[in-house]
PDB file of C-alpha atoms in Angstrom:
ATOM      1  CA  UNK W   1       3.645   6.770  17.379  1.00 87.00           C
ATOM      2  CA  UNK W   2       2.273   4.778  14.687  1.00 91.00           C
ATOM      3  CA  UNK W   3      -0.724   2.425  16.695  1.00 95.00           C
ATOM      4  CA  UNK W   4      -3.284   0.644  14.907  1.00 97.00           C
ATOM      5  CA  UNK W   5      -6.619  -0.863  16.986  1.00 96.00           C
ATOM      6  CA  UNK W   6      -9.037  -3.300  16.025  1.00 96.00           C
ATOM      7  CA  UNK W   7     -12.029  -3.854  17.410  1.00 95.00           C
ATOM      8  CA  UNK W   8     -15.817  -5.300  16.574  1.00 96.00           C
ATOM      9  CA  UNK W   9     -14.780  -9.108  17.359  1.00 94.00           C
ATOM     10  CA  UNK W  10     -17.027 -11.548  19.080  1.00 96.00           C
ATOM     11  CA  UNK W  11     -19.018 -14.172  18.962  1.00 97.00           C
ATOM     12  CA  UNK W  12     -21.034 -14.943  15.736  1.00 97.00           C
ATOM     13  CA  UNK W  13     -22.881 -18.104  14.187  1.00 97.00           C
ATOM     14  CA  UNK W  14     -22.027 -19.977  11.242  1.00 98.00           C
ATOM     15  CA  UNK W  15     -23.952 -18.102   8.396  1.00 98.00           C
ATOM     16  CA  UNK W  16     -23.515 -14.915  10.300  1.00 98.00           C
ATOM     17  CA  UNK W  17     -21.576 -11.808   9.769  1.00 98.00           C
ATOM     18  CA  UNK W  18     -19.631  -9.652  11.922  1.00 98.00           C
ATOM     19  CA  UNK W  19     -17.392  -5.993  11.101  1.00 98.00           C
ATOM     20  CA  UNK W  20     -14.255  -5.483  12.359  1.00 98.00           C
ATOM     21  CA  UNK W  21     -12.782  -2.556  11.968  1.00 98.00           C
ATOM     22  CA  UNK W  22      -9.082  -1.066  11.776  1.00 97.00           C
ATOM     23  CA  UNK W  23      -8.067   2.363  13.322  1.00 97.00           C
ATOM     24  CA  UNK W  24      -5.197   4.190  12.464  1.00 96.00           C
ATOM     25  CA  UNK W  25      -3.728   6.803  13.845  1.00 93.00           C
ATOM     26  CA  UNK W  26       0.114   8.703  13.265  1.00 89.00           C
ATOM     27  CA  UNK W  27       0.769   8.005   9.429  1.00 85.00           C
ATOM     28  CA  UNK W  28      -1.074   8.843   6.325  1.00 88.00           C
ATOM     29  CA  UNK W  29      -2.299   5.852   4.923  1.00 90.00           C
ATOM     30  CA  UNK W  30      -1.758   6.939   1.215  1.00 90.00           C
ATOM     31  CA  UNK W  31       1.263   4.669   0.619  1.00 91.00           C
ATOM     32  CA  UNK W  32       0.650   1.891   2.333  1.00 94.00           C
ATOM     33  CA  UNK W  33      -1.033  -0.987   2.354  1.00 95.00           C
ATOM     34  CA  UNK W  34      -3.846  -3.056   4.610  1.00 96.00           C
ATOM     35  CA  UNK W  35      -3.650  -6.239   5.436  1.00 97.00           C
ATOM     36  CA  UNK W  36      -6.335  -8.366   7.358  1.00 97.00           C
ATOM     37  CA  UNK W  37      -4.170 -11.880   8.865  1.00 98.00           C
ATOM     38  CA  UNK W  38      -5.900 -14.516  11.762  1.00 97.00           C
ATOM     39  CA  UNK W  39      -4.212 -17.182  13.766  1.00 97.00           C
ATOM     40  CA  UNK W  40      -6.215 -19.925  14.979  1.00 94.00           C
ATOM     41  CA  UNK W  41      -5.020 -22.341  18.036  1.00 88.00           C
ATOM     42  CA  UNK W  42      -2.436 -24.403  16.863  1.00 92.00           C
ATOM     43  CA  UNK W  43      -2.233 -22.467  13.266  1.00 94.00           C
ATOM     44  CA  UNK W  44       0.533 -19.831  11.283  1.00 95.00           C
ATOM     45  CA  UNK W  45      -0.964 -16.737  10.736  1.00 96.00           C
ATOM     46  CA  UNK W  46      -2.495 -16.568   7.350  1.00 96.00           C
ATOM     47  CA  UNK W  47      -2.824 -13.492   5.107  1.00 97.00           C
ATOM     48  CA  UNK W  48      -7.207 -13.016   4.942  1.00 96.00           C
ATOM     49  CA  UNK W  49      -7.407  -9.876   2.399  1.00 95.00           C
ATOM     50  CA  UNK W  50      -4.976  -7.197   2.201  1.00 94.00           C
ATOM     51  CA  UNK W  51      -6.352  -3.919   0.464  1.00 91.00           C
ATOM     52  CA  UNK W  52      -4.355  -1.097  -1.195  1.00 91.00           C
ATOM     53  CA  UNK W  53      -5.250   2.070   0.438  1.00 88.00           C
ATOM     54  CA  UNK W  54      -5.210   4.705  -1.996  1.00 86.00           C
ATOM     55  CA  UNK W  55      -4.991   2.649  -5.867  1.00 79.00           C
ATOM     56  CA  UNK W  56      -7.401   0.658  -4.027  1.00 74.00           C
ATOM     57  CA  UNK W  57      -6.563  -2.812  -5.465  1.00 83.00           C
ATOM     58  CA  UNK W  58      -7.584  -5.753  -3.204  1.00 88.00           C
ATOM     59  CA  UNK W  59      -6.118  -9.577  -2.284  1.00 90.00           C
ATOM     60  CA  UNK W  60      -8.175 -12.276  -1.342  1.00 93.00           C
ATOM     61  CA  UNK W  61      -7.546 -15.433   0.525  1.00 94.00           C
ATOM     62  CA  UNK W  62      -9.394 -17.890  -1.463  1.00 95.00           C
ATOM     63  CA  UNK W  63     -10.651 -18.948   1.608  1.00 95.00           C
ATOM     64  CA  UNK W  64     -12.882 -16.616   1.665  1.00 96.00           C
ATOM     65  CA  UNK W  65     -13.798 -14.732  -1.137  1.00 96.00           C
ATOM     66  CA  UNK W  66     -17.085 -14.287  -1.462  1.00 96.00           C
ATOM     67  CA  UNK W  67     -17.429 -14.144   1.794  1.00 97.00           C
ATOM     68  CA  UNK W  68     -15.697 -10.652   2.640  1.00 97.00           C
ATOM     69  CA  UNK W  69     -14.604  -7.958   2.103  1.00 95.00           C
ATOM     70  CA  UNK W  70     -11.759  -4.831   3.064  1.00 93.00           C
ATOM     71  CA  UNK W  71     -13.149  -1.687   2.345  1.00 92.00           C
ATOM     72  CA  UNK W  72     -11.631   2.398   4.230  1.00 92.00           C
ATOM     73  CA  UNK W  73     -13.158   5.439   5.113  1.00 92.00           C
ATOM     74  CA  UNK W  74     -10.071   7.788   4.364  1.00 89.00           C
ATOM     75  CA  UNK W  75     -12.137  10.547   6.383  1.00 91.00           C
ATOM     76  CA  UNK W  76     -11.913   8.284   9.391  1.00 93.00           C
ATOM     77  CA  UNK W  77      -8.276   6.418   8.852  1.00 94.00           C
ATOM     78  CA  UNK W  78     -10.273   3.439   9.003  1.00 95.00           C
ATOM     79  CA  UNK W  79     -10.005  -0.329   7.659  1.00 95.00           C
ATOM     80  CA  UNK W  80     -13.049  -2.282   7.243  1.00 96.00           C
ATOM     81  CA  UNK W  81     -13.676  -6.351   7.161  1.00 97.00           C
ATOM     82  CA  UNK W  82     -16.961  -7.196   6.530  1.00 97.00           C
ATOM     83  CA  UNK W  83     -17.530 -11.046   6.841  1.00 98.00           C
ATOM     84  CA  UNK W  84     -20.607 -12.502   6.061  1.00 98.00           C
ATOM     85  CA  UNK W  85     -21.943 -16.503   5.855  1.00 98.00           C
ATOM     86  CA  UNK W  86     -18.925 -16.980   8.686  1.00 98.00           C
ATOM     87  CA  UNK W  87     -17.868 -20.937   9.577  1.00 97.00           C
ATOM     88  CA  UNK W  88     -15.885 -22.777  12.737  1.00 96.00           C
ATOM     89  CA  UNK W  89     -12.765 -22.212  10.238  1.00 95.00           C
ATOM     90  CA  UNK W  90     -12.902 -18.256  10.452  1.00 97.00           C
ATOM     91  CA  UNK W  91     -12.636 -18.323  14.581  1.00 97.00           C
ATOM     92  CA  UNK W  92      -9.314 -16.597  15.210  1.00 97.00           C
ATOM     93  CA  UNK W  93      -7.183 -13.571  15.821  1.00 98.00           C
ATOM     94  CA  UNK W  94      -7.874 -11.413  14.062  1.00 98.00           C
ATOM     95  CA  UNK W  95      -4.905  -8.840  13.578  1.00 98.00           C
ATOM     96  CA  UNK W  96      -5.142  -5.688  11.614  1.00 97.00           C
ATOM     97  CA  UNK W  97      -1.638  -4.588  10.261  1.00 97.00           C
ATOM     98  CA  UNK W  98       0.769  -2.380   7.511  1.00 97.00           C
ATOM     99  CA  UNK W  99       3.025  -2.224   4.909  1.00 95.00           C
ATOM    100  CA  UNK W 100       4.466   0.398   3.024  1.00 93.00           C
ATOM    101  CA  UNK W 101       3.913   0.228  -0.603  1.00 91.00           C
ATOM    102  CA  UNK W 102       6.475  -2.230  -2.639  1.00 87.00           C
ATOM    103  CA  UNK W 103       7.626  -4.519   0.624  1.00 92.00           C
ATOM    104  CA  UNK W 104       6.959  -7.456   1.187  1.00 92.00           C
ATOM    105  CA  UNK W 105       7.056  -7.374   5.513  1.00 95.00           C
ATOM    106  CA  UNK W 106       4.224  -5.465   7.225  1.00 97.00           C
ATOM    107  CA  UNK W 107       5.770  -3.650   9.592  1.00 96.00           C
ATOM    108  CA  UNK W 108       2.758  -1.846  12.051  1.00 96.00           C
ATOM    109  CA  UNK W 109       0.451  -4.234  13.873  1.00 97.00           C
ATOM    110  CA  UNK W 110      -2.590  -4.386  15.875  1.00 97.00           C
ATOM    111  CA  UNK W 111      -3.104  -6.245  19.104  1.00 96.00           C
ATOM    112  CA  UNK W 112      -6.190  -8.268  17.367  1.00 96.00           C
ATOM    113  CA  UNK W 113      -9.572  -9.275  18.054  1.00 97.00           C
ATOM    114  CA  UNK W 114     -11.154 -12.818  19.481  1.00 97.00           C
ATOM    115  CA  UNK W 115     -13.706 -14.126  16.781  1.00 98.00           C
ATOM    116  CA  UNK W 116     -15.341 -16.965  17.450  1.00 97.00           C
ATOM    117  CA  UNK W 117     -18.025 -18.126  15.104  1.00 97.00           C
ATOM    118  CA  UNK W 118     -20.193 -21.118  16.682  1.00 96.00           C
ATOM    119  CA  UNK W 119     -22.840 -22.513  17.123  1.00 94.00           C
TER     120      UNK W 119
END
């Protein structure tokens, strides 16, 4: 049984920071890609960043480059999304998801965590 659990969302002021965590159980992540998605009300879900767990290759959406950083803790089987210089348009529900390397489809999803950026 694979469990993907996000945490760390909340309220931040513009220019502030938040760190999201994605804890995974039930899978060795060596052959997986971890992605972070977000969905704002009335908008489609978008890929924010993706990280190849073992190889370390990363992808960032243009809208977050230079502000967001994805990282991992192998011992804890946990990924992190450090979000700095937050903007109101970063608000939304953030989801962590996993896909097999070489696959297009993310197959394991967390429940999501709300991020609100507002003064």
